[in-house]
Tab-separated table of C-alpha atoms in Angstrom:
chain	number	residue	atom	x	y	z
A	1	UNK	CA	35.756	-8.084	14.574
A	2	UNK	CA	34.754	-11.496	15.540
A	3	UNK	CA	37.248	-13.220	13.986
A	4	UNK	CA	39.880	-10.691	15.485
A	5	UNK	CA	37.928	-11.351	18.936
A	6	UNK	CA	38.777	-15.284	18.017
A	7	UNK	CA	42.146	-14.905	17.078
A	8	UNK	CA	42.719	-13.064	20.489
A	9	UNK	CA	41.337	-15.564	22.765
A	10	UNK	CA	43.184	-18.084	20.987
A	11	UNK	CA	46.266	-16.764	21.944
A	12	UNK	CA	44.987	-15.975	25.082
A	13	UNK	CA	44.024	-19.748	25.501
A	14	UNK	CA	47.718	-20.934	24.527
A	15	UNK	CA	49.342	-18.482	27.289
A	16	UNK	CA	46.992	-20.198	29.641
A	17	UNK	CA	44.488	-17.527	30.302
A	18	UNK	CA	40.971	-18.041	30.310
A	19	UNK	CA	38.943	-14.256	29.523
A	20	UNK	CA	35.467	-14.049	28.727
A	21	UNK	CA	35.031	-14.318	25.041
A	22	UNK	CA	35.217	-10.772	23.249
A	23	UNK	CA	37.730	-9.282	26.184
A	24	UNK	CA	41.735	-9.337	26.464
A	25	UNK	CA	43.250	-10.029	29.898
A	26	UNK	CA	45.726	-7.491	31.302
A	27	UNK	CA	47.479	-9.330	34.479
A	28	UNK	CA	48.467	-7.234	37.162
A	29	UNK	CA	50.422	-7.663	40.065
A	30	UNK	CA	49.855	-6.247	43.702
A	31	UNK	CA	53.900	-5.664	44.359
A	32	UNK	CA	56.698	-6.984	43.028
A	33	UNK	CA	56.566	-9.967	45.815
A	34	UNK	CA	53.574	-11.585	44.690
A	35	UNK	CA	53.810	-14.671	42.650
A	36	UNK	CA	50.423	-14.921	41.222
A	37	UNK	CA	48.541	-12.423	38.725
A	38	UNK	CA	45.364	-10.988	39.113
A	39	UNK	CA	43.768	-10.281	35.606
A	40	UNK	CA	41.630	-7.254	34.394
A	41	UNK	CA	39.228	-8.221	31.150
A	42	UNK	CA	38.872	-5.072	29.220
A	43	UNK	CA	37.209	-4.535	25.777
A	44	UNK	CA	35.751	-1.416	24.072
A	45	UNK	CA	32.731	-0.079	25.595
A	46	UNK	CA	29.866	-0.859	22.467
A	47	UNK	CA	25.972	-0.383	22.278
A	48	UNK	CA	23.749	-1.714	19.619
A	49	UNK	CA	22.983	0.715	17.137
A	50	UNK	CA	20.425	3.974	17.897
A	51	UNK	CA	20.941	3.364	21.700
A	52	UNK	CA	22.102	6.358	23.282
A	53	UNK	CA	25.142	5.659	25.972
A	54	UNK	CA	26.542	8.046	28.637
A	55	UNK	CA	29.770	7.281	27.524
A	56	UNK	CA	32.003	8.178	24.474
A	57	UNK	CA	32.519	5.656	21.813
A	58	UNK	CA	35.744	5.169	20.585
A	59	UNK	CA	36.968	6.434	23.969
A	60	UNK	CA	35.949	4.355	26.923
A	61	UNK	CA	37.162	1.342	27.821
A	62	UNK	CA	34.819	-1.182	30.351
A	63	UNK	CA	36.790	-3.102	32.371
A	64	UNK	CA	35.786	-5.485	34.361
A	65	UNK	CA	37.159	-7.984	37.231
A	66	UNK	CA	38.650	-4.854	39.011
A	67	UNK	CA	40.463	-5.804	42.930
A	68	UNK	CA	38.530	-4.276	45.867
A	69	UNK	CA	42.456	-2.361	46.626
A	70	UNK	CA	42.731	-0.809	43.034
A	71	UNK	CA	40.511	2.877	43.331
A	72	UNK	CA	40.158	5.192	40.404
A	73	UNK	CA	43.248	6.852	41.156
A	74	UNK	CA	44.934	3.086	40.973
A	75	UNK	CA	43.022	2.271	37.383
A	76	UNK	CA	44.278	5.901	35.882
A	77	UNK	CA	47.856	5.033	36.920
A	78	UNK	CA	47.714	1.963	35.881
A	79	UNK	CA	46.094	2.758	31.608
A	80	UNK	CA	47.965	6.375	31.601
A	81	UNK	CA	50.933	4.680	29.617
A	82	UNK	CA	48.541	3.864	26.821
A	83	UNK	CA	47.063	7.410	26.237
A	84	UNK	CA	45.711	10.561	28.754
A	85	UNK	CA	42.943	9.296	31.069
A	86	UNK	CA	39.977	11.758	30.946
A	87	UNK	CA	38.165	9.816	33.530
A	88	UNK	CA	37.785	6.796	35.464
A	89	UNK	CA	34.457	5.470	37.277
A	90	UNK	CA	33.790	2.669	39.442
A	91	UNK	CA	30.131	1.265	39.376
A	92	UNK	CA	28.051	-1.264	40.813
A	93	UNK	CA	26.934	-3.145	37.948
A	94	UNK	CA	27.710	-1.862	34.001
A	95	UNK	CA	25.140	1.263	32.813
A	96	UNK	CA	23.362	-0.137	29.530
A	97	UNK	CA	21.674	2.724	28.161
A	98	UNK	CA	21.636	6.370	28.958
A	99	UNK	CA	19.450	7.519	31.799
A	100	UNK	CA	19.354	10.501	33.844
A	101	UNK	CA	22.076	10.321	36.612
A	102	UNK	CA	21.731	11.754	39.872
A	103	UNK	CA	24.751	13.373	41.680
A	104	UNK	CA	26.406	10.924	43.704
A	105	UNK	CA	26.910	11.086	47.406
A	106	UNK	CA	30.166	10.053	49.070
A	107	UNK	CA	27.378	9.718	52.745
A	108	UNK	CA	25.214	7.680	51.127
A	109	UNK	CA	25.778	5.740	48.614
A	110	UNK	CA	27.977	2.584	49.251
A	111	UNK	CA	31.417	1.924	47.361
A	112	UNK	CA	30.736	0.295	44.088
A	113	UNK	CA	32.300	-3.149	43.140
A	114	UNK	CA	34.168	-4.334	40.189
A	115	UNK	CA	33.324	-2.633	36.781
A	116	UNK	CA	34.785	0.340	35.489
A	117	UNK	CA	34.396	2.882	33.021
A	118	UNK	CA	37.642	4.506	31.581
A	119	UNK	CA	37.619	7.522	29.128
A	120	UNK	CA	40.508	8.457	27.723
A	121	UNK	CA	41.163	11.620	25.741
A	122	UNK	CA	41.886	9.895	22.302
A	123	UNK	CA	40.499	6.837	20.296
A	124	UNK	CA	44.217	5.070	19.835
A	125	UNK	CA	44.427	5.045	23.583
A	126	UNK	CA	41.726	2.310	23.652
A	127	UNK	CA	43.499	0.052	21.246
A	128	UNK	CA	46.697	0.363	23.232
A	129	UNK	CA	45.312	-0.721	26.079
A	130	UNK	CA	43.488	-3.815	24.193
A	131	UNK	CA	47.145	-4.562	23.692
A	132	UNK	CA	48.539	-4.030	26.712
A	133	UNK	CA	51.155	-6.396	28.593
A	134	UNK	CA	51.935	-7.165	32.394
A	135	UNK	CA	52.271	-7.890	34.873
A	136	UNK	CA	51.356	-3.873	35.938
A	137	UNK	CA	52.268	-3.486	39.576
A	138	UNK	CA	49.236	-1.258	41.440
A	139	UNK	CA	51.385	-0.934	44.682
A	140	UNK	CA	54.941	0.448	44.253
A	141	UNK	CA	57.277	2.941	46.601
A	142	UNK	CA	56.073	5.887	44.624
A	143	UNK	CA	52.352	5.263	44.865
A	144	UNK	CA	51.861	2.551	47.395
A	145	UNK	CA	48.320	1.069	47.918
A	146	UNK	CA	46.659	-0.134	50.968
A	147	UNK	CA	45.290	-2.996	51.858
A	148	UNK	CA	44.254	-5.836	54.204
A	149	UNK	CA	44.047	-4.277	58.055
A	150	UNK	CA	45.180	-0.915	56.683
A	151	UNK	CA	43.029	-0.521	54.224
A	152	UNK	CA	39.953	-1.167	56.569
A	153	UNK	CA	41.510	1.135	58.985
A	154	UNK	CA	40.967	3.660	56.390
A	155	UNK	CA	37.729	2.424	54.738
A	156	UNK	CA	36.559	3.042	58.271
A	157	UNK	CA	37.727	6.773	59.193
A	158	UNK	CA	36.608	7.509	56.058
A	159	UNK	CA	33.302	6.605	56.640
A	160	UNK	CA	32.960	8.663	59.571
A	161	UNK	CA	31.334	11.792	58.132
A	162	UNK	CA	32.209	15.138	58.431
A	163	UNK	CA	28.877	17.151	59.841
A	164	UNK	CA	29.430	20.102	58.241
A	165	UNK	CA	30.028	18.610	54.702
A	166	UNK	CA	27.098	15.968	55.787
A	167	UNK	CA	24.560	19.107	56.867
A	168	UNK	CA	25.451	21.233	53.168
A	169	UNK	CA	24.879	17.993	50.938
A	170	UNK	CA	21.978	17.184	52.845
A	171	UNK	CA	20.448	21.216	52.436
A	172	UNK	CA	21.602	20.847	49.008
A	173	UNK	CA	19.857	17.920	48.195
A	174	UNK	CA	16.956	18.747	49.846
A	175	UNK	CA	16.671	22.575	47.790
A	176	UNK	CA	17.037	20.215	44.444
A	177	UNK	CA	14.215	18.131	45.940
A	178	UNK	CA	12.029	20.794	46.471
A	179	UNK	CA	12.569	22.725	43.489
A	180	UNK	CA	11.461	19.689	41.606
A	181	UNK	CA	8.756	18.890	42.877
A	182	UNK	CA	7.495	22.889	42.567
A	183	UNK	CA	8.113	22.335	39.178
A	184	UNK	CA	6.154	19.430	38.827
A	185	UNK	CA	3.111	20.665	40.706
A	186	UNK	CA	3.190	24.001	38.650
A	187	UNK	CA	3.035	21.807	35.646
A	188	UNK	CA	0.429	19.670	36.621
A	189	UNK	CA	-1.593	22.537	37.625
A	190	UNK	CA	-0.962	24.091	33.766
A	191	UNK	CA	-1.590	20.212	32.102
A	192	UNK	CA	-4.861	20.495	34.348
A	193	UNK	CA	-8.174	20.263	32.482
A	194	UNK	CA	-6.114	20.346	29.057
A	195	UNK	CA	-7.496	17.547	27.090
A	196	UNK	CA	-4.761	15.221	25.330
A	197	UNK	CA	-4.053	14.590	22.073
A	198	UNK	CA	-6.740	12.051	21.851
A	199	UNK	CA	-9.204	14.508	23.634
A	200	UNK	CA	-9.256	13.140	27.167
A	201	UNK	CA	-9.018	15.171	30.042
A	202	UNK	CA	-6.989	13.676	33.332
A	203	UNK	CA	-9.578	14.592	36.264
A	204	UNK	CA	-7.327	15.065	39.522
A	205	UNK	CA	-8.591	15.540	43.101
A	206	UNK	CA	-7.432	17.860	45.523
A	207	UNK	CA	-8.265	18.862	48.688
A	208	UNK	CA	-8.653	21.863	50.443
A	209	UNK	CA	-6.304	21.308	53.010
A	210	UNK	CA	-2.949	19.361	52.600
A	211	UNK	CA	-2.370	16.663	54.234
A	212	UNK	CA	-0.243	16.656	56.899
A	213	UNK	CA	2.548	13.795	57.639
A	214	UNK	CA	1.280	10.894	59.704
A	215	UNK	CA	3.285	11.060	63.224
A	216	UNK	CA	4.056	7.869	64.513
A	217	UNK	CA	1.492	7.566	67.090
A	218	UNK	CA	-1.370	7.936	64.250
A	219	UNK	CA	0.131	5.372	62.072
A	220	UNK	CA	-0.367	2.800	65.421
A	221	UNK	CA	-3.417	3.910	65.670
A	222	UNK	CA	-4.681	3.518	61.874
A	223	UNK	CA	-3.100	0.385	62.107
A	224	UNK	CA	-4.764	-0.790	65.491
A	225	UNK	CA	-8.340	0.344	63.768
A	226	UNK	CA	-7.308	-2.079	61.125
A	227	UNK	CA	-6.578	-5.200	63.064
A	228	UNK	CA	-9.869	-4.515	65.066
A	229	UNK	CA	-12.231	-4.264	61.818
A	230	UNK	CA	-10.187	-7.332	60.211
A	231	UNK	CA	-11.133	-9.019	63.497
A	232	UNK	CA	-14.618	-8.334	63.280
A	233	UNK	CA	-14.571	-9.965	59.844
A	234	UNK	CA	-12.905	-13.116	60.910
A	235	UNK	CA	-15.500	-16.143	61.047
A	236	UNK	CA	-14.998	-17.899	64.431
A	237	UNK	CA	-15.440	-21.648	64.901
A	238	UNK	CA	-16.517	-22.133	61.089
A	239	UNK	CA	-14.490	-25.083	60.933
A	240	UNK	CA	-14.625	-28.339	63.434
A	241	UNK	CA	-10.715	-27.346	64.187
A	242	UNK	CA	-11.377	-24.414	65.074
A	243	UNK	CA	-14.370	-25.335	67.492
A	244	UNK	CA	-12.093	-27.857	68.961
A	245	UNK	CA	-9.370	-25.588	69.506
A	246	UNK	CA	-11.716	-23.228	71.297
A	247	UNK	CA	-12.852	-25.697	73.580
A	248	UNK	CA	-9.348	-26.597	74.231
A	249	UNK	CA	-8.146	-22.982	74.896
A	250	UNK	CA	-11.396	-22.502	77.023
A	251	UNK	CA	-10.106	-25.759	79.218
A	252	UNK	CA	-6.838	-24.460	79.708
A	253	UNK	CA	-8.035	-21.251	81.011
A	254	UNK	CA	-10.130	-22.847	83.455
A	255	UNK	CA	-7.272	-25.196	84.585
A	256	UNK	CA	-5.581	-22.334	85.004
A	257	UNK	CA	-8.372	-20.215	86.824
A	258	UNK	CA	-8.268	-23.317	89.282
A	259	UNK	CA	-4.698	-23.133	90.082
A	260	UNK	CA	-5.034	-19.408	90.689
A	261	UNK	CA	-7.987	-19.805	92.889
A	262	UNK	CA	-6.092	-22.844	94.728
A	263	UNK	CA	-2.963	-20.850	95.143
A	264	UNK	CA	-5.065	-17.860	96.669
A	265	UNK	CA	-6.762	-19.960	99.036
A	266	UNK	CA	-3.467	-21.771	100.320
A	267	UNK	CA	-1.682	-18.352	100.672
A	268	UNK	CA	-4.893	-17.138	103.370
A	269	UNK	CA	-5.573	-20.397	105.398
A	270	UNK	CA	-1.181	-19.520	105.742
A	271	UNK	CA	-2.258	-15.752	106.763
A	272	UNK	CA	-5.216	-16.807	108.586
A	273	UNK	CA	-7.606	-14.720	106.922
A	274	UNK	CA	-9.787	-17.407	105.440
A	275	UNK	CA	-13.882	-16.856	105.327
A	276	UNK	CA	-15.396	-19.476	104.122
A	277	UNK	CA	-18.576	-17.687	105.170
């Protein structure tokens, strides 16, 4: 395998492409009017041996590299020649291990950028695509692509929610949520006062009445309490800077204080309301 991997970035190297060691490079053009390529790495998704992956092996093929105009749709067009697609999935950054995925939401969770999952339906389709060649056009006159100002046009009415759809996946998510966490309370309650294998016993307390949700208004004012007891801690005029800032801020308040007073005075000899006595 590593000598095949060697072999392929060799003649990779000679065509002038430069893929990350262990991938093959599938160009792909925009439209027929571009000039330039824009290259996909691909290789066979792998983990090391006895760690569990949420994706087939033999089947899926990472790819990574992907344009921010070429969607799932775009991807399964492009890698149907090779074999059927089962699947294609766009993620943030590429999923290591298996672990426990929550349903995604099209409200809340932001578009992914570019690394991509593709299943296919049979093994050979992965070595077909290993051995693809371009350039594959993502934008033609039967499936044209957006892009630039257009695409942000739509980026943007699509992210205007529907409140209906928003208000079920939000109930939805919320009956999941709750369900949970009945089910862990029940099972803490059951687990409670059972010693553990090595005979300890996990001492919980509870109180009598739950606590209720701080509003806003009490968080200020458990905060405020806070700054006033942190205050009282706070040694004053331990060091000589602070003592001379003190007298410095006690200065300036009475230069002030005399400005004030001065100021009042002027403004009733101008009235002629003074009293000296």
């Amino acid at each position: 395998m590593v000598a095949r991997g060697r072999k392929r970035a060799a003649r990779e190297s000679e065509k002038g492409i430069l893929s990350p060691p262990g991938y093959s490079a599938i160009p792909i053009k925009f439209s027929e009017k571009q000039q330039s390529s824009h290259y996909l790495y691909v290789r066979e998704h792998k983990v090391r041996e006895g760690t569990k992956s949420s994706w087939p092996q033999k089947r899926t093929l990472f790819v990574l590299n992907v344009p921010p105009y070429c969607t799932e749709e775009c991807l399964s067009r492009l890698l149907s020649p090779c074999g059927p697609v089962q699947s294609v999935e766009l993620q943030e950054k590429p999923d290591l291990a298996e672990s426990p995925k929550e349903p995604k939401s099209k409200f809340f969770h932001p578009k992914p950028v570019p690394v991509a999952y593709v299943v296919f339906q049979k093994p050979r389709a992965v070595s077909a695509a290993l051995a693809l060649k371009g350039p594959l056009l993502v934008s033609t006159e039967s499936h044209p692509v957006k892009s630039g100002v257009h695409k942000w046009i739509r980026d943007y009415a699509d992210s205007v929610p529907d409140p209906e759809a928003l208000r079920v996946e939000v109930d939805t998510f919320m009956e999941t949520y709750d369900e949970k966490m009945a089910e862990e309370e029940a099972k803490a309650k059951e687990e409670e006062g059972v010693p553990d294998e090595e005979g300890w016993v996990k001492v919980t307390r509870r109180g009598r009445r739950p606590v209720l949700p701080r509003t806003e208004a009490a968080s200020l004012r458990v905060l405020e309490r806070e700054k006033r007891k942190r205050a009282r801690k706070e040694l004053l005029n331990f060091y000589a800077w602070q003592h001379r800032e003190t007298k410095m801020e006690h200065l300036a308040q009475l230069r002030k204080k005399f400005q004030e007073d001065k100021q009042r005075i002027e403004l009733m000899r101008a009235q002629r309301k003074f009293r000296p006595y």
